[in-house]
Tab-separated table of C-alpha atoms and ligand atoms in Angstrom:
chain	number	residue	atom	x	y	z
A	1	MET	CA	11.932	15.418	19.537
A	2	GLY	CA	14.672	17.348	17.764
A	3	THR	CA	17.735	16.329	16.043
A	4	GLU	CA	21.088	17.892	17.312
A	5	ALA	CA	22.676	20.268	14.958
A	6	GLY	CA	24.822	18.318	12.540
A	7	GLU	CA	23.494	14.974	13.383
A	8	ILE	CA	22.534	12.981	10.429
A	9	HIS	CA	20.066	10.277	10.726
A	10	ARG	CA	20.007	8.904	7.118
A	11	GLY	CA	16.711	7.561	5.850
A	12	LEU	CA	15.277	9.323	9.083
A	13	LYS	CA	15.374	6.103	10.902
A	14	GLY	CA	13.766	6.697	14.288
A	15	VAL	CA	12.943	10.247	13.875
A	16	TYR	CA	9.718	11.354	15.176
A	17	PHE	CA	8.673	14.307	13.025
A	18	ASP	CA	5.196	14.835	14.454
A	19	THR	CA	2.493	13.508	16.431
A	20	SER	CA	-0.560	11.508	14.969
A	21	GLU	CA	-3.608	9.706	16.173
A	22	ALA	CA	-3.828	7.095	13.123
A	23	SER	CA	-1.916	4.250	13.697
A	24	PHE	CA	0.248	2.884	16.964
A	25	ILE	CA	2.978	0.450	16.366
A	26	ASP	CA	4.778	-1.342	18.634
A	27	GLY	CA	7.694	-2.610	16.516
A	28	SER	CA	9.183	-4.961	19.082
A	29	LEU	CA	5.856	-6.421	20.250
A	30	GLY	CA	4.373	-6.755	16.414
A	31	LYS	CA	1.600	-4.458	17.567
A	32	LEU	CA	-0.594	-2.300	15.427
A	33	LEU	CA	-3.653	-0.343	16.220
A	34	TYR	CA	-5.918	1.731	13.881
A	35	ARG	CA	-7.363	4.774	15.702
A	36	GLY	CA	-6.947	2.613	18.938
A	37	TYR	CA	-8.332	-0.567	17.437
A	38	ASN	CA	-6.286	-3.509	17.474
A	39	ILE	CA	-5.385	-4.971	13.686
A	40	HIS	CA	-6.439	-8.371	14.615
A	41	ASP	CA	-9.798	-7.166	15.745
A	42	LEU	CA	-10.459	-5.283	12.615
A	43	ALA	CA	-9.152	-7.898	10.384
A	44	GLU	CA	-11.483	-10.706	11.666
A	45	GLN	CA	-14.554	-8.613	12.758
A	46	SER	CA	-14.656	-5.580	10.678
A	47	THR	CA	-15.274	-4.504	7.111
A	48	PHE	CA	-13.203	-2.435	4.704
A	49	GLU	CA	-15.446	0.112	4.638
A	50	GLU	CA	-16.020	0.501	8.470
A	51	VAL	CA	-12.251	0.660	8.694
A	52	THR	CA	-12.277	3.466	6.056
A	53	TYR	CA	-15.124	5.326	8.390
A	54	LEU	CA	-12.849	4.824	11.509
A	55	LEU	CA	-9.699	5.852	9.656
A	56	LEU	CA	-11.461	9.173	8.308
A	57	TYR	CA	-13.944	9.835	11.381
A	58	GLY	CA	-11.783	8.692	14.083
A	59	HIS	CA	-14.406	6.384	15.587
A	60	LEU	CA	-16.296	3.296	14.550
A	61	PRO	CA	-19.666	4.196	12.792
A	62	THR	CA	-23.180	3.604	14.087
A	63	GLU	CA	-25.059	1.260	11.280
A	64	ARG	CA	-26.555	5.072	10.099
A	65	GLU	CA	-23.046	6.198	9.636
A	66	LEU	CA	-21.659	3.259	7.928
A	67	GLU	CA	-24.370	3.293	5.462
A	68	THR	CA	-23.904	6.948	4.720
A	69	LEU	CA	-20.178	6.114	3.876
A	70	ASP	CA	-21.156	2.948	2.326
A	71	SER	CA	-23.489	5.113	-0.152
A	72	SER	CA	-20.867	7.744	-0.898
A	73	LEU	CA	-18.435	4.668	-1.879
A	74	ARG	CA	-20.919	3.176	-4.122
A	75	ASP	CA	-21.912	6.273	-5.896
A	76	ASN	CA	-18.398	7.215	-6.562
A	77	ARG	CA	-17.494	4.355	-8.573
A	78	GLY	CA	-17.549	5.838	-12.102
A	79	LEU	CA	-15.083	7.547	-13.961
A	80	PRO	CA	-15.277	10.524	-16.351
A	81	GLU	CA	-15.028	9.152	-19.837
A	82	GLU	CA	-11.945	11.541	-20.627
A	83	VAL	CA	-10.378	9.506	-17.817
A	84	VAL	CA	-10.802	6.498	-19.380
A	85	ASP	CA	-9.496	7.819	-23.001
A	86	ILE	CA	-6.149	8.727	-21.136
A	87	ILE	CA	-6.316	4.990	-19.816
A	88	ARG	CA	-6.689	3.952	-23.503
A	89	LEU	CA	-3.967	6.312	-24.383
A	90	ILE	CA	-1.396	4.849	-21.892
A	91	LYS	CA	-2.896	1.061	-21.752
A	92	ASN	CA	0.637	-0.412	-22.240
A	93	CYS	CA	2.290	1.189	-19.073
A	94	HIS	CA	2.648	-0.594	-15.951
A	95	PRO	CA	-0.621	-0.368	-13.780
A	96	MET	CA	0.936	1.664	-11.124
A	97	ASP	CA	1.870	4.349	-13.547
A	98	VAL	CA	-1.699	4.248	-14.983
A	99	LEU	CA	-3.125	4.550	-11.318
A	100	ARG	CA	-0.754	7.682	-10.865
A	101	THR	CA	-1.683	9.212	-13.930
A	102	GLY	CA	-5.590	8.549	-13.794
A	103	ILE	CA	-5.480	9.800	-10.226
A	104	SER	CA	-3.626	13.007	-11.321
A	105	ALA	CA	-6.571	13.335	-14.266
A	106	LEU	CA	-8.972	13.032	-11.875
A	107	SER	CA	-8.186	16.076	-10.249
A	108	ALA	CA	-9.314	17.955	-13.501
A	109	PHE	CA	-12.987	16.652	-12.833
A	110	ASP	CA	-13.160	16.853	-9.067
A	111	PRO	CA	-15.693	19.880	-8.182
A	112	GLU	CA	-13.613	20.173	-4.730
A	113	ALA	CA	-9.900	19.661	-6.178
A	114	GLU	CA	-8.559	22.705	-4.711
A	115	ASP	CA	-10.738	22.788	-1.420
A	116	LYS	CA	-7.954	21.853	1.347
A	117	SER	CA	-10.755	22.070	4.158
A	118	ILE	CA	-11.048	18.716	6.349
A	119	ASP	CA	-14.352	18.142	4.991
A	120	ALA	CA	-13.705	18.334	1.413
A	121	THR	CA	-10.634	16.442	1.683
A	122	ARG	CA	-12.438	13.526	3.447
A	123	ARG	CA	-14.810	13.617	0.773
A	124	LYS	CA	-12.224	13.663	-1.795
A	125	GLY	CA	-10.431	10.695	-0.072
A	126	ILE	CA	-13.709	8.611	-0.418
A	127	ARG	CA	-14.351	9.523	-3.995
A	128	LEU	CA	-10.610	8.691	-4.509
A	129	THR	CA	-10.867	5.323	-2.612
A	130	SER	CA	-13.579	4.355	-5.024
A	131	GLN	CA	-12.492	5.876	-8.235
A	132	ALA	CA	-9.068	4.206	-8.164
A	133	VAL	CA	-10.430	0.947	-8.000
A	134	SER	CA	-12.230	1.996	-11.484
A	135	ILE	CA	-9.105	3.166	-12.499
A	136	VAL	CA	-6.879	0.122	-11.971
A	137	THR	CA	-9.946	-2.578	-13.167
A	138	ALA	CA	-10.841	-0.226	-16.337
A	139	HIS	CA	-7.111	-0.281	-17.159
A	140	HIS	CA	-6.802	-4.264	-16.773
A	141	ARG	CA	-9.791	-4.605	-18.968
A	142	ILE	CA	-8.553	-2.278	-21.655
A	143	ARG	CA	-4.749	-3.710	-21.864
A	144	GLN	CA	-6.757	-6.877	-22.756
A	145	GLY	CA	-8.618	-5.645	-25.337
A	146	LEU	CA	-11.922	-5.783	-23.266
A	147	GLU	CA	-14.426	-3.217	-22.204
A	148	PRO	CA	-14.388	-1.682	-18.497
A	149	VAL	CA	-17.048	-3.393	-16.798
A	150	ASN	CA	-19.608	-0.999	-14.987
A	151	ALA	CA	-19.461	-1.306	-11.343
A	152	ASP	CA	-22.061	-3.505	-9.376
A	153	PRO	CA	-23.948	-1.474	-6.798
A	154	SER	CA	-25.035	-4.508	-4.934
A	155	LEU	CA	-21.657	-5.499	-4.176
A	156	ASN	CA	-19.546	-4.069	-1.668
A	157	HIS	CA	-16.043	-2.393	-1.954
A	158	ALA	CA	-13.954	-5.584	-2.302
A	159	GLY	CA	-16.486	-7.486	-4.119
A	160	ASN	CA	-17.100	-4.782	-6.770
A	161	PHE	CA	-13.117	-4.425	-7.044
A	162	LEU	CA	-13.114	-8.134	-8.020
A	163	TYR	CA	-16.039	-7.935	-10.235
A	164	MET	CA	-14.737	-5.067	-12.235
A	165	LEU	CA	-11.586	-6.831	-12.745
A	166	THR	CA	-13.098	-10.088	-14.065
A	167	GLY	CA	-16.485	-9.745	-15.000
A	168	GLN	CA	-17.304	-12.366	-13.118
A	169	LYS	CA	-19.329	-12.215	-9.805
A	170	PRO	CA	-16.782	-13.235	-6.736
A	171	MET	CA	-17.715	-16.102	-4.442
A	172	ASP	CA	-17.904	-14.901	-0.746
A	173	GLN	CA	-14.596	-16.361	0.102
A	174	GLU	CA	-12.862	-14.354	-2.392
A	175	THR	CA	-14.687	-11.092	-1.643
A	176	ASN	CA	-13.801	-11.679	2.049
A	177	LEU	CA	-9.763	-12.184	1.026
A	178	MET	CA	-9.780	-8.967	-0.607
A	179	ASP	CA	-11.775	-7.294	2.174
A	180	VAL	CA	-9.272	-8.604	4.534
A	181	ASP	CA	-6.583	-7.569	2.585
A	182	PHE	CA	-7.630	-3.953	2.105
A	183	ILE	CA	-8.147	-3.855	5.614
A	184	LEU	CA	-4.358	-4.691	6.442
A	185	HIS	CA	-3.023	-2.251	4.143
A	186	SER	CA	-5.212	0.536	4.620
A	187	GLU	CA	-3.319	2.626	7.097
A	188	HIS	CA	0.255	2.281	8.740
A	189	GLY	CA	1.824	5.200	10.137
A	190	SER	CA	4.632	7.109	8.701
A	191	ASN	CA	5.737	4.507	6.102
A	192	ALA	CA	7.596	6.196	2.989
A	193	SER	CA	4.311	6.728	1.055
A	194	ALA	CA	2.279	8.447	3.803
A	195	PHE	CA	5.355	10.687	4.798
A	196	ALA	CA	5.877	11.621	1.136
A	197	ALA	CA	2.261	12.435	0.761
A	198	ARG	CA	2.433	14.551	3.984
A	199	VAL	CA	5.502	16.408	2.830
A	200	THR	CA	3.149	17.278	-0.492
A	201	ALA	CA	0.125	18.215	1.971
A	202	SER	CA	2.650	20.373	4.138
A	203	THR	CA	3.148	22.929	1.267
A	204	LEU	CA	-0.618	23.242	1.143
A	205	SER	CA	-0.898	21.294	-1.926
A	206	ASP	CA	-4.133	19.372	-2.520
A	207	LEU	CA	-5.235	15.722	-1.677
A	208	HIS	CA	-4.974	14.597	-5.148
A	209	SER	CA	-1.312	15.747	-5.792
A	210	ALA	CA	-0.674	14.043	-2.320
A	211	VAL	CA	-2.037	10.846	-3.192
A	212	VAL	CA	-0.053	10.889	-6.692
A	213	THR	CA	3.313	11.344	-4.506
A	214	GLY	CA	1.919	8.552	-2.276
A	215	VAL	CA	1.386	6.194	-5.328
A	216	GLY	CA	4.530	7.251	-6.666
A	217	THR	CA	6.312	6.489	-3.595
A	218	LEU	CA	4.603	3.086	-2.891
A	219	LYS	CA	5.707	1.780	-6.418
A	220	GLY	CA	9.304	0.748	-5.273
A	221	PRO	CA	10.066	-2.771	-4.434
A	222	LEU	CA	11.681	-1.764	-1.154
A	223	HIS	CA	7.587	-0.537	-0.216
A	224	GLY	CA	4.721	-1.714	-1.896
A	225	GLY	CA	6.595	-3.615	-4.590
A	226	ALA	CA	7.452	-6.405	-2.175
A	227	ALA	CA	4.398	-8.601	-2.670
A	228	GLU	CA	5.205	-8.752	-6.561
A	229	SER	CA	8.747	-9.840	-5.910
A	230	VAL	CA	7.898	-12.253	-3.560
A	231	MET	CA	5.944	-14.187	-6.195
A	232	LYS	CA	8.530	-13.857	-8.738
A	233	MET	CA	11.034	-15.443	-5.798
A	234	ALA	CA	8.572	-18.150	-4.816
A	235	GLN	CA	8.481	-18.987	-8.783
A	236	ASP	CA	12.361	-18.908	-8.983
A	237	ILE	CA	12.661	-20.915	-5.914
A	238	GLY	CA	10.246	-23.454	-7.562
A	239	ASP	CA	10.215	-26.107	-4.560
A	240	PRO	CA	10.277	-25.985	-0.817
A	241	ALA	CA	13.575	-27.958	-0.746
A	242	ASN	CA	15.122	-25.110	-2.623
A	243	ALA	CA	14.384	-22.554	-0.247
A	244	GLU	CA	17.479	-22.835	2.144
A	245	ASN	CA	20.007	-22.703	-0.909
A	246	TYR	CA	18.334	-19.518	-2.296
A	247	ALA	CA	17.984	-17.707	1.014
A	248	ARG	CA	21.718	-18.353	1.636
A	249	THR	CA	22.797	-17.540	-1.783
A	250	THR	CA	20.935	-14.333	-1.968
A	251	ILE	CA	21.698	-13.077	1.324
A	252	GLU	CA	25.620	-13.938	0.617
A	253	ASN	CA	25.093	-11.892	-2.498
A	254	GLY	CA	24.286	-9.007	-0.214
A	255	GLU	CA	20.733	-9.044	-1.820
A	256	ARG	CA	17.393	-9.009	0.358
A	257	ILE	CA	14.815	-11.670	0.466
A	258	MET	CA	11.583	-9.851	-0.297
A	259	GLY	CA	8.622	-10.286	2.129
A	260	PHE	CA	11.189	-10.129	5.138
A	261	GLY	CA	12.387	-7.155	7.453
A	262	HIS	CA	10.714	-3.702	8.190
A	263	ARG	CA	11.764	-0.712	9.071
A	264	VAL	CA	9.795	-0.501	12.353
A	265	TYR	CA	8.837	-4.245	13.183
A	266	ARG	CA	11.464	-6.141	14.911
A	267	ALA	CA	9.148	-8.996	15.254
A	268	GLU	CA	6.670	-10.621	13.020
A	269	ASP	CA	4.252	-8.055	11.275
A	270	PRO	CA	1.068	-8.369	12.992
A	271	ARG	CA	-0.872	-8.060	9.494
A	272	ALA	CA	1.279	-11.124	8.109
A	273	ARG	CA	-0.561	-13.763	9.953
A	274	HIS	CA	-4.117	-12.857	8.662
A	275	LEU	CA	-3.182	-13.640	4.970
A	276	ARG	CA	-0.766	-16.661	5.762
A	277	GLU	CA	-3.875	-18.719	6.801
A	278	ARG	CA	-5.758	-17.685	4.170
A	279	ALA	CA	-2.982	-18.449	1.728
A	280	ARG	CA	-2.655	-21.845	3.108
A	281	VAL	CA	-6.632	-22.713	2.867
A	282	LEU	CA	-6.949	-20.890	-0.686
A	283	GLY	CA	-3.969	-22.860	-2.201
A	284	GLU	CA	-5.373	-26.375	-1.129
A	285	GLN	CA	-8.983	-25.406	-2.565
A	286	LYS	CA	-7.171	-24.072	-5.700
A	287	GLY	CA	-4.980	-27.257	-5.951
A	288	GLU	CA	-1.860	-25.433	-5.879
A	289	PRO	CA	-0.428	-26.039	-2.291
A	290	HIS	CA	3.129	-25.758	-3.354
A	291	TRP	CA	3.545	-21.991	-3.244
A	292	PHE	CA	2.287	-22.001	0.139
A	293	GLN	CA	4.779	-24.921	1.088
A	294	ILE	CA	7.642	-22.863	-0.492
A	295	LEU	CA	6.838	-19.693	1.752
A	296	MET	CA	6.684	-21.772	4.686
A	297	SER	CA	9.979	-23.606	4.015
A	298	LEU	CA	11.543	-20.116	3.146
A	299	GLN	CA	9.987	-18.904	6.618
A	300	GLU	CA	11.919	-21.651	8.048
A	301	VAL	CA	15.257	-20.958	6.703
A	302	MET	CA	14.955	-17.457	7.638
A	303	LYS	CA	14.264	-18.121	11.562
A	304	PRO	CA	18.244	-17.696	12.101
A	305	TYR	CA	18.016	-14.044	11.070
A	306	GLN	CA	14.989	-13.449	13.859
A	307	ASN	CA	17.967	-12.420	16.226
A	308	LYS	CA	18.671	-9.366	13.560
A	309	GLY	CA	15.119	-8.713	13.913
A	310	ILE	CA	14.370	-9.903	10.426
A	311	TYR	CA	10.754	-11.554	10.192
A	312	VAL	CA	7.961	-11.899	7.634
A	313	ASN	CA	6.235	-8.734	6.766
A	314	VAL	CA	2.550	-8.137	5.310
A	315	ASP	CA	3.571	-8.748	1.829
A	316	PHE	CA	5.065	-12.168	2.246
A	317	PHE	CA	1.867	-13.891	1.988
A	318	ALA	CA	-0.098	-11.390	-0.079
A	319	GLY	CA	1.715	-12.238	-3.099
A	320	ALA	CA	0.601	-15.605	-2.934
A	321	VAL	CA	-3.050	-14.958	-2.006
A	322	TYR	CA	-3.521	-12.453	-5.144
A	323	HIS	CA	-1.802	-15.044	-7.464
A	324	LEU	CA	-4.079	-17.684	-6.389
A	325	LEU	CA	-7.113	-15.051	-6.944
A	326	GLY	CA	-5.951	-15.367	-10.445
A	327	ILE	CA	-4.660	-11.645	-10.180
A	328	PRO	CA	-1.432	-10.834	-12.307
A	329	GLU	CA	1.759	-10.043	-10.421
A	330	ASP	CA	1.977	-6.469	-12.040
A	331	LEU	CA	-1.418	-5.760	-10.189
A	332	PHE	CA	-0.318	-6.503	-6.628
A	333	ILE	CA	1.222	-2.843	-5.773
A	334	PRO	CA	-1.921	-1.332	-7.273
A	335	ILE	CA	-4.050	-3.386	-5.041
A	336	PHE	CA	-1.772	-2.222	-2.202
A	337	ALA	CA	-2.401	1.468	-3.193
A	338	LEU	CA	-6.177	0.833	-3.181
A	339	GLY	CA	-6.053	-0.099	0.154
A	340	ARG	CA	-3.805	2.434	1.435
A	341	ILE	CA	-6.038	5.539	-0.014
A	342	PRO	CA	-7.770	5.957	3.423
A	343	GLY	CA	-4.828	6.069	4.968
A	344	TRP	CA	-3.187	8.731	2.985
A	345	THR	CA	-5.958	10.842	3.309
A	346	LEU	CA	-5.982	10.694	7.066
A	347	GLN	CA	-2.380	11.587	6.999
A	348	CYS	CA	-2.895	14.574	4.781
A	349	MET	CA	-5.879	15.644	7.036
A	350	GLU	CA	-3.880	15.475	10.186
A	351	GLN	CA	-0.997	17.475	8.254
A	352	TYR	CA	-3.589	20.347	7.140
A	353	GLU	CA	-5.156	20.349	10.551
A	354	ASN	CA	-1.968	21.295	12.365
A	355	ASN	CA	0.239	22.303	9.416
A	356	VAL	CA	3.932	22.902	9.369
A	357	LEU	CA	5.860	22.787	6.381
A	358	ILE	CA	8.151	19.655	6.074
A	359	ARG	CA	11.538	20.783	5.075
A	360	PRO	CA	14.647	18.903	6.486
A	361	LEU	CA	18.116	19.630	5.821
A	362	THR	CA	21.234	17.580	4.143
A	363	GLN	CA	24.356	18.347	5.350
A	364	TYR	CA	26.217	19.760	2.351
A	365	THR	CA	29.691	17.409	1.429
A	366	GLY	CA	30.538	18.846	-1.604
A	367	GLU	CA	33.193	21.325	-2.905
A	368	MET	CA	33.320	25.237	-1.819
A	369	ASP	CA	33.602	28.291	-3.797
A	370	LEU	CA	35.110	26.855	-6.805
A	371	GLU	CA	36.071	29.439	-9.736
A	372	TYR	CA	33.320	29.308	-12.650
A	373	ILE	CA	35.423	28.533	-15.911
A	374	ALA	CA	33.597	29.836	-18.990
A	375	ILE	CA	32.696	27.007	-21.392
A	376	ASP	CA	35.205	27.498	-24.030
A	377	LYS	CA	38.138	27.671	-21.797
A	378	ARG	CA	37.114	24.247	-20.102
A	379	GLU	CA	38.977	21.077	-20.644
B	401	LIG	N1	16.673	-9.902	3.721
B	401	LIG	C1	17.798	-9.945	4.111
B	401	LIG	N2	18.370	-8.811	5.161
B	401	LIG	C2	17.598	-7.890	5.293
B	401	LIG	C3	16.595	-7.849	4.867
B	401	LIG	C4	16.013	-8.839	4.026
B	401	LIG	N3	14.501	-8.437	3.562
B	401	LIG	N4	15.781	-6.649	5.443
B	401	LIG	C5	16.773	-6.528	6.259
B	401	LIG	N5	18.005	-6.979	6.146
B	401	LIG	C6	18.992	-6.707	7.019
B	401	LIG	C7	19.591	-5.790	6.186
B	401	LIG	O1	20.820	-6.160	5.243
B	401	LIG	C8	20.573	-5.192	7.293
B	401	LIG	O2	21.918	-6.197	7.633
B	401	LIG	P1	23.251	-5.114	8.122
B	401	LIG	O3	22.946	-4.931	9.622
B	401	LIG	O4	24.080	-6.773	8.358
B	401	LIG	O5	23.736	-4.538	7.354
B	401	LIG	C9	19.809	-5.464	8.636
B	401	LIG	O6	18.749	-6.362	8.325
B	401	LIG	C10	18.834	-4.119	8.895
B	401	LIG	O7	18.344	-3.646	7.690
B	401	LIG	P2	18.130	-2.428	7.142
B	401	LIG	O8	18.346	-1.918	5.987
B	401	LIG	O9	18.587	-1.230	8.450
B	401	LIG	O10	16.403	-2.096	7.221
B	401	LIG	P3	15.452	-1.021	6.865
B	401	LIG	O11	14.665	-0.550	7.949
B	401	LIG	O12	16.621	0.035	6.218
B	401	LIG	O13	14.921	-1.719	5.530
B	401	LIG	C11	13.112	-2.680	4.344
B	401	LIG	C12	13.696	-2.496	5.814
B	401	LIG	C13	11.762	-3.116	4.546
B	401	LIG	C14	13.490	-1.759	3.223
B	401	LIG	C15	13.980	-4.035	4.175
B	401	LIG	O14	13.759	-4.895	5.379
B	401	LIG	C16	13.924	-4.841	3.056
B	401	LIG	O15	14.588	-4.585	2.023
B	401	LIG	N6	12.943	-5.724	3.030
B	401	LIG	C17	12.632	-6.411	1.800
B	401	LIG	C18	11.742	-5.704	0.986
B	401	LIG	C19	10.111	-5.934	1.392
B	401	LIG	O16	9.654	-6.650	1.999
B	401	LIG	N7	9.298	-4.314	1.639
B	401	LIG	C20	7.929	-4.513	2.036
B	401	LIG	C21	7.873	-3.687	3.442
B	401	LIG	S1	6.360	-4.119	4.504
B	401	LIG	C22	5.330	-3.478	3.262
B	401	LIG	C23	5.332	-1.679	3.611
B	401	LIG	O17	5.061	-1.443	4.781
B	401	LIG	O18	5.984	-1.435	2.977
C-alpha cells in the first residue's frame, strides 16, 4: 500500500510498510492473535516457552519440540564473566541501559554473531531470551551489593527469572503470573521497538544490533515505560477518591494518563484483562488491595474518553502486578523487554527472509541555497 508522493503520514500512522505472519491485531474489536492463535487462549492455556516456540517456528510445538527448545533456553542461562564485569562497571545506570549494553556486549561472545541466516538468527534469539534474564537479574543483585544467583535448571523461564532476581524459589502463583506477563508481552506486530529492530535488520545488520535497537526504543515512556509511570501515578493519586480530580487535571494540562490509549486499539487492549484479575487477587493476598482500587477508579473516571477510543492498555495493570511481586519500578521496562525478545527475533527473521531496505523520506521544509559565509565574517 503505497503513499502518494508528497503525502506525509506523521508517525507513520496507518501506514502498512510490509506483510507479516507474526501478529494479527484488530484495533476496533480489541483482538490479538500470535501466528493465528488468540492471545486469550495462549495466556490461559499456554506457557512462555510454548509461545516462544510458536513465534520462532510458526506452529505450536509437539512435546518433543517443546522439550528441545526448553533445553536450549535452560542451557543458555549463563553469562560470560566479561559481561558480568561490564555490568559491575555500570551498575548505577538504569536497568534498561544495563540491558542494552549487556546485549551489545554479548555479541562479542556469540559464536554466530555475524551469521544472518534464519536458523542462526533463531538460535541467537533463543540464547538472548535466556541471557537477557541473566543480565537483568545479575545487575539487580550487583547494585544491591549482592552476588548474582546462578540459574536453577529445575525452574521454568519465568520461575528462574524470579529466582535469579531474589535468590528465593518463587511460589507457583508468582511463577504463573510472570509466565502470563511474558506471554502477553512477547509479540505485538509493528510496534515502535519491533519496527526499529526491523529497520536495523533491513540494513543487513545482525540480530544483537537489532535487539539493542529494540531495547533502546522500548525504553521511552510512550512505549515500554508506561508501566513504570502507571505505578508512580497510582502513588500520586494515593486514594481511589482522588482519581477523578487527578484525571481531570492531567488532561486539562494537556498531559496523558499513563496506561491508557494505544496507536492501534480503539477498544480495550485484549492483554489488559489477564493482568487486571491477577492484580486484584494478588493485591488482596498481599494485603494491599488499594492499588487495584485506585486503578479501577481511574478506569471508571476515564470511561467518557472511550468514545475517543481511549481504553486501558497492557501496561495499566502490569505495574501493579510487578509492584505486588516486590519488583522495583525501574525493572518494569526491562521485564517488558525480556518478554519481547522472541517477538523482536521473529520480526528480524521476517525482515531477513524477504529483505528490503527500510528507508522512508522526510519532506524538507528548511531554507534553500543559502550563501556560505566564512566563520570570521559571521555576526
Ligand atoms: N491520556 C489522555 N489522552 C490521550 C491518551 C492518554 N493516555 N492517549 C491518547 N490520548 C488522546 C490524545 O491526546 C489525542 O487527543 P486529541 O485528538 O484531542 O489531540 C487522541 O487521544 C489521540 O491520541 P494520539 O496521540 O493520536 O494517539 P497515538 O496513537 O499517537 O498515541 C500512545 C498512542 C500509546 C502514545 C498514547 O495513547 C499515549 O501516550 N498513552 C500513554 C502512554 C502509554 O500508556 N503507553 C503504552 C502503550 S501500550 C504498550 C506498548 O505496546 O507500547
